[in-house]
Coordinates of C-alpha atoms in Angstrom, one line a residue:
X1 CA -4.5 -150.2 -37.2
X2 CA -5.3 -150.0 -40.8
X3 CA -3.7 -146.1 -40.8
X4 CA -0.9 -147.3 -38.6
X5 CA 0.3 -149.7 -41.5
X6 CA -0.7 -146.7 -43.9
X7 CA 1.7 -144.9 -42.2
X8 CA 4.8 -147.2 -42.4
X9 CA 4.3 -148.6 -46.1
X10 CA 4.0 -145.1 -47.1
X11 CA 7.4 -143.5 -45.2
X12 CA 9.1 -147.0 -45.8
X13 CA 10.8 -145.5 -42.9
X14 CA 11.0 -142.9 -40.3
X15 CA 10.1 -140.6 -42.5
X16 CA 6.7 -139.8 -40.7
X17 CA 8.7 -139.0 -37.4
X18 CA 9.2 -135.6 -38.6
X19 CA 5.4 -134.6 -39.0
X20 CA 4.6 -134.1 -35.2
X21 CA 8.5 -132.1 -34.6
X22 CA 7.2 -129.8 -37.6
X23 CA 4.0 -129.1 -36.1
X24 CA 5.7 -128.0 -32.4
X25 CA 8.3 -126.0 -33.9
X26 CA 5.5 -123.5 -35.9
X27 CA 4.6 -125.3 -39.4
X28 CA 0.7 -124.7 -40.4
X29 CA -1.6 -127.7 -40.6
X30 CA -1.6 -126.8 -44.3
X31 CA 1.9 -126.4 -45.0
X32 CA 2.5 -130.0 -43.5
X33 CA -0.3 -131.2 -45.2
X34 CA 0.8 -130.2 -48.6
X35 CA 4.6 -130.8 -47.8
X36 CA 4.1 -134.6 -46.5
X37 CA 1.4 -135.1 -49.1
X38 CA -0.9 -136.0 -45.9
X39 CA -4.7 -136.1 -45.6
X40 CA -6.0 -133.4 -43.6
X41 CA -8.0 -135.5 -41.2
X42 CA -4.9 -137.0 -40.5
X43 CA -2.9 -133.5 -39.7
X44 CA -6.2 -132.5 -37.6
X45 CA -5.8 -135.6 -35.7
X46 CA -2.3 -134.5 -34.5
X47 CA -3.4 -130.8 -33.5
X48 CA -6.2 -131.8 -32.0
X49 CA -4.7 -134.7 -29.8
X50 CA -1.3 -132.5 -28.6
X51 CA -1.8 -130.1 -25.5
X52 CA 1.3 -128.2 -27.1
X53 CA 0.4 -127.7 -30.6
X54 CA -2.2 -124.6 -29.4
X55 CA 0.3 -122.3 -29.3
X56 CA 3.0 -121.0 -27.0
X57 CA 1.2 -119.4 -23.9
X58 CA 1.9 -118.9 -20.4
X59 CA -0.5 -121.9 -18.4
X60 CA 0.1 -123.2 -14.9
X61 CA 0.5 -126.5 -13.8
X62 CA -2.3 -128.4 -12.0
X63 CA -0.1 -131.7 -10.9
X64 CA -0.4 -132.8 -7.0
X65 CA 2.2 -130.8 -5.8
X66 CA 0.7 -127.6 -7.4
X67 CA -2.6 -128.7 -6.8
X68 CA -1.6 -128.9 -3.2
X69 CA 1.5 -126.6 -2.9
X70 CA 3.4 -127.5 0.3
X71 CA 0.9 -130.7 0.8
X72 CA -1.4 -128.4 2.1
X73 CA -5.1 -127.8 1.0
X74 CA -5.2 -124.2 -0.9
X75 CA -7.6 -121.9 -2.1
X76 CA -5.7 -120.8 -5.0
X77 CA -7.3 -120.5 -8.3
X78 CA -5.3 -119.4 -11.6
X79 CA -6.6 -117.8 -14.7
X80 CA -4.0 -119.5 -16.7
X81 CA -5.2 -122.4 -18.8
X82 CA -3.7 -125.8 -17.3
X83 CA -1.4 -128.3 -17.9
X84 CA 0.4 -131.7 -16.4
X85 CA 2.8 -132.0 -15.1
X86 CA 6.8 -129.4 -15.2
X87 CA 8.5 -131.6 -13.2
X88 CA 8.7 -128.8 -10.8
X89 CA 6.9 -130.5 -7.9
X90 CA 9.8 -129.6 -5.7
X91 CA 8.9 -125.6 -6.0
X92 CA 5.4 -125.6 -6.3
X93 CA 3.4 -123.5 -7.8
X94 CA 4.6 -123.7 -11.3
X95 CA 4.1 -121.9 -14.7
X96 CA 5.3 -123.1 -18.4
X97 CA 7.4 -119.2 -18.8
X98 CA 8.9 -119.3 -15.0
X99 CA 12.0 -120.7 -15.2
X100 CA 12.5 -123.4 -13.0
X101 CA 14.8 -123.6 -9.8
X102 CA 17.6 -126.1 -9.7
X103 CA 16.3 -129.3 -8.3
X104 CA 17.8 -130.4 -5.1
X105 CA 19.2 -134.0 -4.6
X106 CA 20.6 -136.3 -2.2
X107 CA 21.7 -139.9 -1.9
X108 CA 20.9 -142.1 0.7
X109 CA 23.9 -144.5 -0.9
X110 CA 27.4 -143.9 -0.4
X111 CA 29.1 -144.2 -3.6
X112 CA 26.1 -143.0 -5.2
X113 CA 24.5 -145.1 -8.1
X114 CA 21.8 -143.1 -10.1
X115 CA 23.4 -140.1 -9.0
X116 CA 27.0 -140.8 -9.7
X117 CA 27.3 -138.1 -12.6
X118 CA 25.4 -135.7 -10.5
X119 CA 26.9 -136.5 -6.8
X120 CA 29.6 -138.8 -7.5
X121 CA 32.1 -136.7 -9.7
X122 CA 32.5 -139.6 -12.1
X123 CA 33.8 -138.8 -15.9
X124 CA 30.8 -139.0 -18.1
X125 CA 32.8 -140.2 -21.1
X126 CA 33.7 -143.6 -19.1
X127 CA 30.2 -144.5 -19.3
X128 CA 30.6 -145.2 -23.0
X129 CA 33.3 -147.9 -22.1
X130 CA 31.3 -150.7 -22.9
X131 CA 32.2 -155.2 -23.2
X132 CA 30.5 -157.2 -25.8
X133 CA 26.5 -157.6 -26.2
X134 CA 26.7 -160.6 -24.2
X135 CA 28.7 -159.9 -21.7
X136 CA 26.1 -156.7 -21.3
X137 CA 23.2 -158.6 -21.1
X138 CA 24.2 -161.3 -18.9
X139 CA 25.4 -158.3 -16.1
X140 CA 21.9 -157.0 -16.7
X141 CA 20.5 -160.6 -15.9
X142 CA 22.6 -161.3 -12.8
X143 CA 21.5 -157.8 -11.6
X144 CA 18.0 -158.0 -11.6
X145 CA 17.3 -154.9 -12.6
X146 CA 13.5 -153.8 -13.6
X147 CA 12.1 -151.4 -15.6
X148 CA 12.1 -148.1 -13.5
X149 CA 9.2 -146.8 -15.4
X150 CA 6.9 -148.3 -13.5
X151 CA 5.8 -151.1 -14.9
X152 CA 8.9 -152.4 -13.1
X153 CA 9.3 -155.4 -16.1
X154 CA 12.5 -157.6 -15.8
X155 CA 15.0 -155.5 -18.2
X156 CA 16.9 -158.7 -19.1
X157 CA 13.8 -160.7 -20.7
X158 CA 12.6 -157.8 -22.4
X159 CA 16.2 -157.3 -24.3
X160 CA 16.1 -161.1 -25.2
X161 CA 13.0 -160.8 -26.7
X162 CA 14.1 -158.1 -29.1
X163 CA 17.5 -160.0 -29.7
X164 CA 15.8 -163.0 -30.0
X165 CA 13.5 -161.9 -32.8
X166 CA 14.4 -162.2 -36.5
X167 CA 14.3 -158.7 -38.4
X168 CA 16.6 -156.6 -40.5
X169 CA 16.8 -153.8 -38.1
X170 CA 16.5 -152.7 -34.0
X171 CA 15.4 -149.6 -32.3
X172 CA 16.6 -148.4 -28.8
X173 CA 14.1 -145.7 -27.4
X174 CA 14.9 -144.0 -24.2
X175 CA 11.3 -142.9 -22.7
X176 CA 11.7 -139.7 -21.2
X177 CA 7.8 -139.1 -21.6
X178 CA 8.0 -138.7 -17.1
X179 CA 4.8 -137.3 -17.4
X180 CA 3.4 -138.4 -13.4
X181 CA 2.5 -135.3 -11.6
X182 CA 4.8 -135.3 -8.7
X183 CA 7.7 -137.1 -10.6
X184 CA 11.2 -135.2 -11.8
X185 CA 13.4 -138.3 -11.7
X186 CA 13.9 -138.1 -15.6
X187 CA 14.4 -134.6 -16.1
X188 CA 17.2 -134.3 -13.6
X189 CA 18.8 -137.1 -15.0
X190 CA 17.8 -135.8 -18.9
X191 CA 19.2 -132.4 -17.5
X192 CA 22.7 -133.0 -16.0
X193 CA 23.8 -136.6 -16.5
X194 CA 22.5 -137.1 -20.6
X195 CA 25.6 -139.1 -21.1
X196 CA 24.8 -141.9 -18.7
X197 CA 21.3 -142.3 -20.8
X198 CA 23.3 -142.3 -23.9
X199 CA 25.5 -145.1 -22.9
X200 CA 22.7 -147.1 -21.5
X201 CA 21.1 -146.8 -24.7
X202 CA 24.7 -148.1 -26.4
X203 CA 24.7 -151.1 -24.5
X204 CA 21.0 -152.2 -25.0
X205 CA 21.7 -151.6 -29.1
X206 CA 25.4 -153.8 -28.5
X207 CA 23.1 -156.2 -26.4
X208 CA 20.4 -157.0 -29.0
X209 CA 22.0 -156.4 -32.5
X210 CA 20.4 -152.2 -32.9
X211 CA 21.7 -149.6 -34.4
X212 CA 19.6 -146.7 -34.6
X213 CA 18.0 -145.2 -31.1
X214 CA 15.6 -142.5 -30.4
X215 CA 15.5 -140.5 -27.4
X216 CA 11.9 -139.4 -26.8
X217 CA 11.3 -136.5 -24.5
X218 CA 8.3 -135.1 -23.4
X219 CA 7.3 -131.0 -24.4
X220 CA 7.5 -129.6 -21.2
X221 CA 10.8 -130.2 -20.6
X222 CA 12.3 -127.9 -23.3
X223 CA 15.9 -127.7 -21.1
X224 CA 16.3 -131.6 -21.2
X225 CA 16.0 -131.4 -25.1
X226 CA 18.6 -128.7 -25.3
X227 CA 21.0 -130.5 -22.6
X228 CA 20.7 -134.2 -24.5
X229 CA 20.8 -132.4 -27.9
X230 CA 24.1 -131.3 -27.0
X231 CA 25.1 -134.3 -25.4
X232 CA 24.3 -136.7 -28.3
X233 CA 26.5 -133.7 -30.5
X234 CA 29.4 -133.9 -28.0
X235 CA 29.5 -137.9 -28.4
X236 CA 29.4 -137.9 -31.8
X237 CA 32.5 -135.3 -32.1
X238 CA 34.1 -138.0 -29.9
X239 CA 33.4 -140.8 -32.1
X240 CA 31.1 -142.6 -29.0
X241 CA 27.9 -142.4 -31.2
X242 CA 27.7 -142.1 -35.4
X243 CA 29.8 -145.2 -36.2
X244 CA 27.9 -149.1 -34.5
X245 CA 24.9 -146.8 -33.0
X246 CA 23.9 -143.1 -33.7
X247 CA 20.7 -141.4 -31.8
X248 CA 18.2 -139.0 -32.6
X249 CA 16.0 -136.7 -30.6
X250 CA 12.5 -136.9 -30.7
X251 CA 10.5 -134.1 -28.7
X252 CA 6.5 -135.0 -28.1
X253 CA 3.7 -132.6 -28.1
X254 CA 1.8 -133.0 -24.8
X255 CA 0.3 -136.1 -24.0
X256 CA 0.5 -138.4 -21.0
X257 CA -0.5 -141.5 -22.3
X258 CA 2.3 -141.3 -24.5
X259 CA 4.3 -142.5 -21.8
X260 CA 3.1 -145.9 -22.3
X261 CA 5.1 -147.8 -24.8
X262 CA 3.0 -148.5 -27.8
X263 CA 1.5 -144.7 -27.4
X264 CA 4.7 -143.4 -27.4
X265 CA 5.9 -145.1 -30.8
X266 CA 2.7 -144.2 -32.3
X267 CA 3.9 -140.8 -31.5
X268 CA 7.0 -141.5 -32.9
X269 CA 5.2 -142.8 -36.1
X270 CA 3.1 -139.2 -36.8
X271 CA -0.2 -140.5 -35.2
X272 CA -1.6 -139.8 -32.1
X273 CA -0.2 -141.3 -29.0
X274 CA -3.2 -144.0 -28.1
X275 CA -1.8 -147.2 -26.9
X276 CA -2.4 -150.3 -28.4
X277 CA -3.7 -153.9 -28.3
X278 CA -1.0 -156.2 -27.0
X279 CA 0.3 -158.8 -27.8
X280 CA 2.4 -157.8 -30.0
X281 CA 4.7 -156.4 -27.7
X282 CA 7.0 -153.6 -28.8
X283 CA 10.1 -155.8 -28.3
X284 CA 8.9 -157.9 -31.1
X285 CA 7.2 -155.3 -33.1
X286 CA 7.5 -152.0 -32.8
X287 CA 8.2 -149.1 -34.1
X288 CA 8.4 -149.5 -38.3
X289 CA 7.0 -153.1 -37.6
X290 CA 10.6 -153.8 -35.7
X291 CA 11.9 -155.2 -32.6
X292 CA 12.3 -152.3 -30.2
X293 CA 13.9 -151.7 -26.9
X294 CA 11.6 -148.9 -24.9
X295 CA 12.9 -148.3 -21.7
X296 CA 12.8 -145.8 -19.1
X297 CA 15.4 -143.0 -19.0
X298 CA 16.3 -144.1 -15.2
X299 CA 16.8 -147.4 -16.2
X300 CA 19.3 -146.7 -19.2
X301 CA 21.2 -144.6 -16.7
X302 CA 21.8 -147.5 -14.1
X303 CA 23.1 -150.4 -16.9
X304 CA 26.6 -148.9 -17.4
X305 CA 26.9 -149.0 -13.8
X306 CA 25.5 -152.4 -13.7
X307 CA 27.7 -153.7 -16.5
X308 CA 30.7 -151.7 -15.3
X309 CA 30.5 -153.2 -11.2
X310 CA 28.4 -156.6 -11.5
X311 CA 25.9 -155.6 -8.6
X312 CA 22.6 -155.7 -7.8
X313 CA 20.2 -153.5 -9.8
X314 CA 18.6 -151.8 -6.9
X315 CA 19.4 -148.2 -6.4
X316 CA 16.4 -146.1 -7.2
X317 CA 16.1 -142.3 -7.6
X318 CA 12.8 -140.8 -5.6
X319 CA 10.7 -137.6 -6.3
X320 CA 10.1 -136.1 -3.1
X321 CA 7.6 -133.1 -2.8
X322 CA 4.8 -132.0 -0.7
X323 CA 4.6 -131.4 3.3
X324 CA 8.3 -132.2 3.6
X325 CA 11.3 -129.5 5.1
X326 CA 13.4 -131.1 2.5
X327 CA 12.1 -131.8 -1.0
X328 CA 13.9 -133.2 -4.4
X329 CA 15.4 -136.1 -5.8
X330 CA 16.6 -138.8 -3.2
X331 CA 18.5 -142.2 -3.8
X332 CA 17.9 -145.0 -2.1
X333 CA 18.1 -148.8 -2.0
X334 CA 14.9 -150.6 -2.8
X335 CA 13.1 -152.1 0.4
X336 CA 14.0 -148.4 2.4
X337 CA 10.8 -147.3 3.9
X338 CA 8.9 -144.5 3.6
X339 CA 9.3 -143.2 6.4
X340 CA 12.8 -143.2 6.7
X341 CA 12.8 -141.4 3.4
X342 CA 10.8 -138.3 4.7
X343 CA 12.5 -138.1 8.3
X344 CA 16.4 -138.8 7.3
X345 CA 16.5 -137.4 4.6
X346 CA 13.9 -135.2 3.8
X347 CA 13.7 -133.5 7.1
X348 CA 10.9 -134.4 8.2
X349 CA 7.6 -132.4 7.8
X350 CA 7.2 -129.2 6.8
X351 CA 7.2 -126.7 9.6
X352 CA 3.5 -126.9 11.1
X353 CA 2.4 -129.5 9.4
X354 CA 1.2 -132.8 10.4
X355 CA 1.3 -136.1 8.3
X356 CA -1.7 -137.3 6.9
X357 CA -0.9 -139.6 3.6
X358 CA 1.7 -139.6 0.8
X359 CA 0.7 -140.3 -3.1
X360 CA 3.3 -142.6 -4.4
X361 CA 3.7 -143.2 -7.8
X362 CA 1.3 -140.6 -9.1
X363 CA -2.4 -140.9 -9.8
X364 CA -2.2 -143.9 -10.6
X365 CA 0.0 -145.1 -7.6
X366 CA -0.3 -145.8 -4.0
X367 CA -1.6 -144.0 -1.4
X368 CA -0.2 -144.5 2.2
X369 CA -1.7 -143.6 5.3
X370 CA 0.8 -142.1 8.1
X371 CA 0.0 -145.3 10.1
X372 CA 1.4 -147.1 7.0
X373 CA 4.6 -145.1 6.3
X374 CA 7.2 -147.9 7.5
X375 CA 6.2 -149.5 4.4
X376 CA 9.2 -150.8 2.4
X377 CA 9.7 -148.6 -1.2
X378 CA 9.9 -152.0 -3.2
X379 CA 8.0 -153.1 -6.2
X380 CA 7.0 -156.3 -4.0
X381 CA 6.3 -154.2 -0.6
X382 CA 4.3 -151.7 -2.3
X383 CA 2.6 -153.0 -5.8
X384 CA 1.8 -150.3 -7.9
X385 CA 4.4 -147.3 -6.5
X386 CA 5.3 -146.8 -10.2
X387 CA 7.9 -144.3 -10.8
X388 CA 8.7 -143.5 -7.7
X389 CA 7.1 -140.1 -7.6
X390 CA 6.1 -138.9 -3.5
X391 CA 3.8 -136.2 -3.0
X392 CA 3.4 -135.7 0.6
X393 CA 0.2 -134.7 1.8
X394 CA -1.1 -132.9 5.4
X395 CA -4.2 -133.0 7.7
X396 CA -5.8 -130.0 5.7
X397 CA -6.6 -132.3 2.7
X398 CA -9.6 -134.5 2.6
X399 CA -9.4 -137.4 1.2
X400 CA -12.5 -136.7 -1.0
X401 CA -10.3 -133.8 -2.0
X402 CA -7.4 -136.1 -3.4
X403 CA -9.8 -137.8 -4.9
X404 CA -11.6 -135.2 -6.9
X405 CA -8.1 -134.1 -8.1
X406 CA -7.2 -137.5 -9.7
X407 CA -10.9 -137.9 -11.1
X408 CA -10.3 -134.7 -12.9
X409 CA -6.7 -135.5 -14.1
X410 CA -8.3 -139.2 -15.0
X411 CA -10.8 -137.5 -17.2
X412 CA -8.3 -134.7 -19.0
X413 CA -5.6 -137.2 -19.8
X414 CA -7.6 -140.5 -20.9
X415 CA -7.3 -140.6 -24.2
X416 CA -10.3 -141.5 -25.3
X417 CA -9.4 -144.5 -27.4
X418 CA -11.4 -147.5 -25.6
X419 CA -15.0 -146.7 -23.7
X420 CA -14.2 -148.2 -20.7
X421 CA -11.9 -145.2 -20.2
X422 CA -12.9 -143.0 -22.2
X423 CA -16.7 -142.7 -20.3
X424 CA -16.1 -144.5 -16.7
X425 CA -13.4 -141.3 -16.6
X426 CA -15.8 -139.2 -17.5
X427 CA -18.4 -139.9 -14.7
X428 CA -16.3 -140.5 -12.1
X429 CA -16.7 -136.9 -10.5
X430 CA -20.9 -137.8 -10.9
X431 CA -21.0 -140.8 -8.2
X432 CA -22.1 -140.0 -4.7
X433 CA -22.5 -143.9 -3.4
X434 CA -19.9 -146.3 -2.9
X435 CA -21.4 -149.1 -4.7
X436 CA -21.8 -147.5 -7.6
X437 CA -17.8 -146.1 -7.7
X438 CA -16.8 -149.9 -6.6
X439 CA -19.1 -150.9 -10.1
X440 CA -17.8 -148.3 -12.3
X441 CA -13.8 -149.0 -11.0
X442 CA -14.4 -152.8 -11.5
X443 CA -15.8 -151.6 -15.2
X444 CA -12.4 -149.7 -15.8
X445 CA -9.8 -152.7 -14.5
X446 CA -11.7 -155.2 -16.7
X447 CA -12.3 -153.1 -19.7
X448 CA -10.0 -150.6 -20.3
X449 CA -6.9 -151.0 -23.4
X450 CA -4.1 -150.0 -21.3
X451 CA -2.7 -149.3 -17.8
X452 CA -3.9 -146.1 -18.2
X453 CA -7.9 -146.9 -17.4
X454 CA -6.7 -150.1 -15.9
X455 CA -4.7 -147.9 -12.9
X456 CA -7.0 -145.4 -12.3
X457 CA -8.9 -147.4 -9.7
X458 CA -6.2 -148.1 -7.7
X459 CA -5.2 -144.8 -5.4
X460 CA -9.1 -144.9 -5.4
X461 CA -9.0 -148.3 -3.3
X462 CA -6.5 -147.1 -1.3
X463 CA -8.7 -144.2 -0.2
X464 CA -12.0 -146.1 0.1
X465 CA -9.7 -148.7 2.5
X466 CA -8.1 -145.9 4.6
X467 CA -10.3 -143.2 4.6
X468 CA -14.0 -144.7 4.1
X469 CA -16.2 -141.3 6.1
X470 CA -14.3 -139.0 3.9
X471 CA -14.9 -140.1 0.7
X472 CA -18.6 -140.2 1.4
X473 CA -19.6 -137.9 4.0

């Protein structure tokens, strides 16, 4: 904490922002150091924290889908260093220097909602046509729309707190940190329809008094920063943005924790992206000791739609990959079950392969037997489905194999801030009992800082309830 305040009584500003962008686009530890007037330790920190500050390299992906390329069990093994996640799931496997294939998509809704830049044909610029801040905020309230980032949070209360909170100043940050393997929801949405994130971002800052955003997108998508960099360019020139509420683009470094809120503004802030003790919550303080707005980038996208038609808030965008014919994005309206997902309209599986489970949400999601796949896709039918991010999975994959794959991505991506996590990740791999893995998962729920140590438990469960003689043979 006490270099956190360090850092903002010292940039008085956003001024430290700028220290982790230097440091991916090439500057020495030294030149920063000396430029910023930084203490070493401090630059160290930051390259020793961020995967992408090593270097540019060729290194392959090693999220479910890759892991398990076609939901299959494989035998592949890659020289290349690794790395979580492309948001390429949906053309497994995947490297950081092959370019990546468009990624498919389909609604399930008719007009589409998420989709309705992508699918829908709808002009862009009408997104930006925007009521009053209350107006805005009591269509987000009668809409009921939740955080899509997974910690599904009512997006009303969490604007009313930051409205609601004296202070000179707002932030709106868009979090396009979509850094669940299995998960490309953001980046299609980042890629082709920037705009509608744009605009949700304008109506959050007209809804709680901001007038300075962030967009904050994670390394490994270096196309989405290039398409919303443009975007936020092309707004400007049309007087949408600069004037009430101008953006900026923030592009991390490489780190999946800073997908959680206070991570990510510590990001934001020059440190390294470890979450932190709340309450405070960011809406009352965040970053610079502000109120700020994170939300997800599928979120943002849906409230001009929300503010524009008065409906319900429950259209939700799917990543679809695995033992499927069909894989991509898919729309759908919350309470749709699995199952009717994968069959209508993902094709069903796979040719020659045979259902076993899905992973919903990532690794720290859900995972759903076959028996279980007329569950509905809801944040109250399935607690925990996150994202929204499906990997598909056959009958060549144990479920002690699933479960070695998310003790290893558990142990590379904690990061190492509280010792709940940091160690009970750590030995994970190392149990052969089941009372000792139900002791050390119990350890993490109680103990750990964020949701990070606090989820990783829960596909665990799910595979201890559904698949008991696999885990321990």
């Amino acid at each position: 904490m006490r270099i956190l305040e360090w850092s903002r009584r010292r940039s008085g500003g956003p001024v430290q922002r700028h220290v982790l962008q230097e440091l991916r686009e090439g500057k020495t530890a030294e030149q920063v150091e000396q430029e910023h007037g930084l203490p070493r330790a401090w630059v160290d920190g930051l390259t020793s924290f961020y995967d992408l500050l090593h270097g540019e390299r060729e290194r392959a992906c090693t999220g479910t889908s890759c892991s398990f390329p076609d939901g299959c069990k494989s035998n592949r093994k890659s020289e290349l260093e690794g790395v979580h996640c492309l948001g390429q799931c949906y053309a497994p496997p995947a490297t950081t220097l092959r370019a990546p294939p468009p990624i498919p998509r389909r609604s399930m809704l008719q007009p589409p909602v998420v989709l309705r830049n992508i699918l829908g044909g709808e002009d862009a610029r009408g997104e930006y046509v925007l009521p009053d801040g209350e107006t805005i905020l009591g269509a987000v309230e009668a809409s009921g729309l939740r955080g899509r980032g997974g910690a599904a949070f009512p997006t009303a209360a969490k604007w009313k707190a930051a409205r609601d909170t004296p202070a000179p100043d707002r932030y709106v940050v868009a979090n396009g940190d979509e850094g669940d393997p299995g998960s490309f929801v953001d980046r299609l949405l980042l890629e082709e329809a920037p705009h509608a994130v744009l605009a949700g971002m304008k109506a959050c800052a007209r809804a709680i008094g901001a007038r300075k955003g962030i967009v904050f997108i994670r390394g490994e998508y270096p196309d989405a920063h290039r398409t919303m960099r443009k975007a936020i360019d092309e707004a400007r020139d049309l007087g949408l943005l600069g004037q009430e509420f101008d953006v900026e683009l923030f592009c991390c470094a490489g780190s999946y924790v800073a997908g959680e809120e206070t991570a990510l503004l510590r990001a934001i802030e020059g440190l390294r992206s470890e979450p932190a003790v709340k309450p405070p919550y960011p809406a009352q303080c965040g970053l610079q000791g502000l109120p700020t707005v994170v939300q997800n980038v599928e979120t943002l996208a849906v409230i001009p739609w929300v503010v524009r038609h008065r409906r319900r808030g429950d259209a939700k965008a799917l990543s679809v990959a695995g033992a499927v014919g069909k894989p991509g994005v898919v729309e759908i309206r919350l309470g749709t079950t699995l199952r009717t997902v994968l069959e209508e309209a993902c094709d069903g599986p796979r040719h020659g392969a045979r259902w076993k489970m899905a992973l919903v949400g990532g690794p720290l999601g859900r995972v759903v037997p076959v028996s279980g796949f007329d569950v509905p896709l809801s944040y109250d039918g399935l607690p925990g489905m996150g994202h929204g991010g499906i990997v598909v999975l056959d009958d060549t994959v144990t479920a002690r194999e699933l479960a070695e794959h998310l003790f290893t991505f558990a142990r590379r991506e904690s990061c190492g801030n509280c010792t709940p996590c940091r160690v009970g990740t750590s030995r994970l791999h190392t149990i052969t009992d089941r009372p000792a893995l139900e002791r050390l998962m119990t350890t993490l729920e109680a103990g750990s800082l964020c949701g990070f140590g606090q989820g990783v438990p829960r596909p665990i469960r799910d595979l201890l309830q559904h698949f008991p003689g696999e885990m321990f043979p």
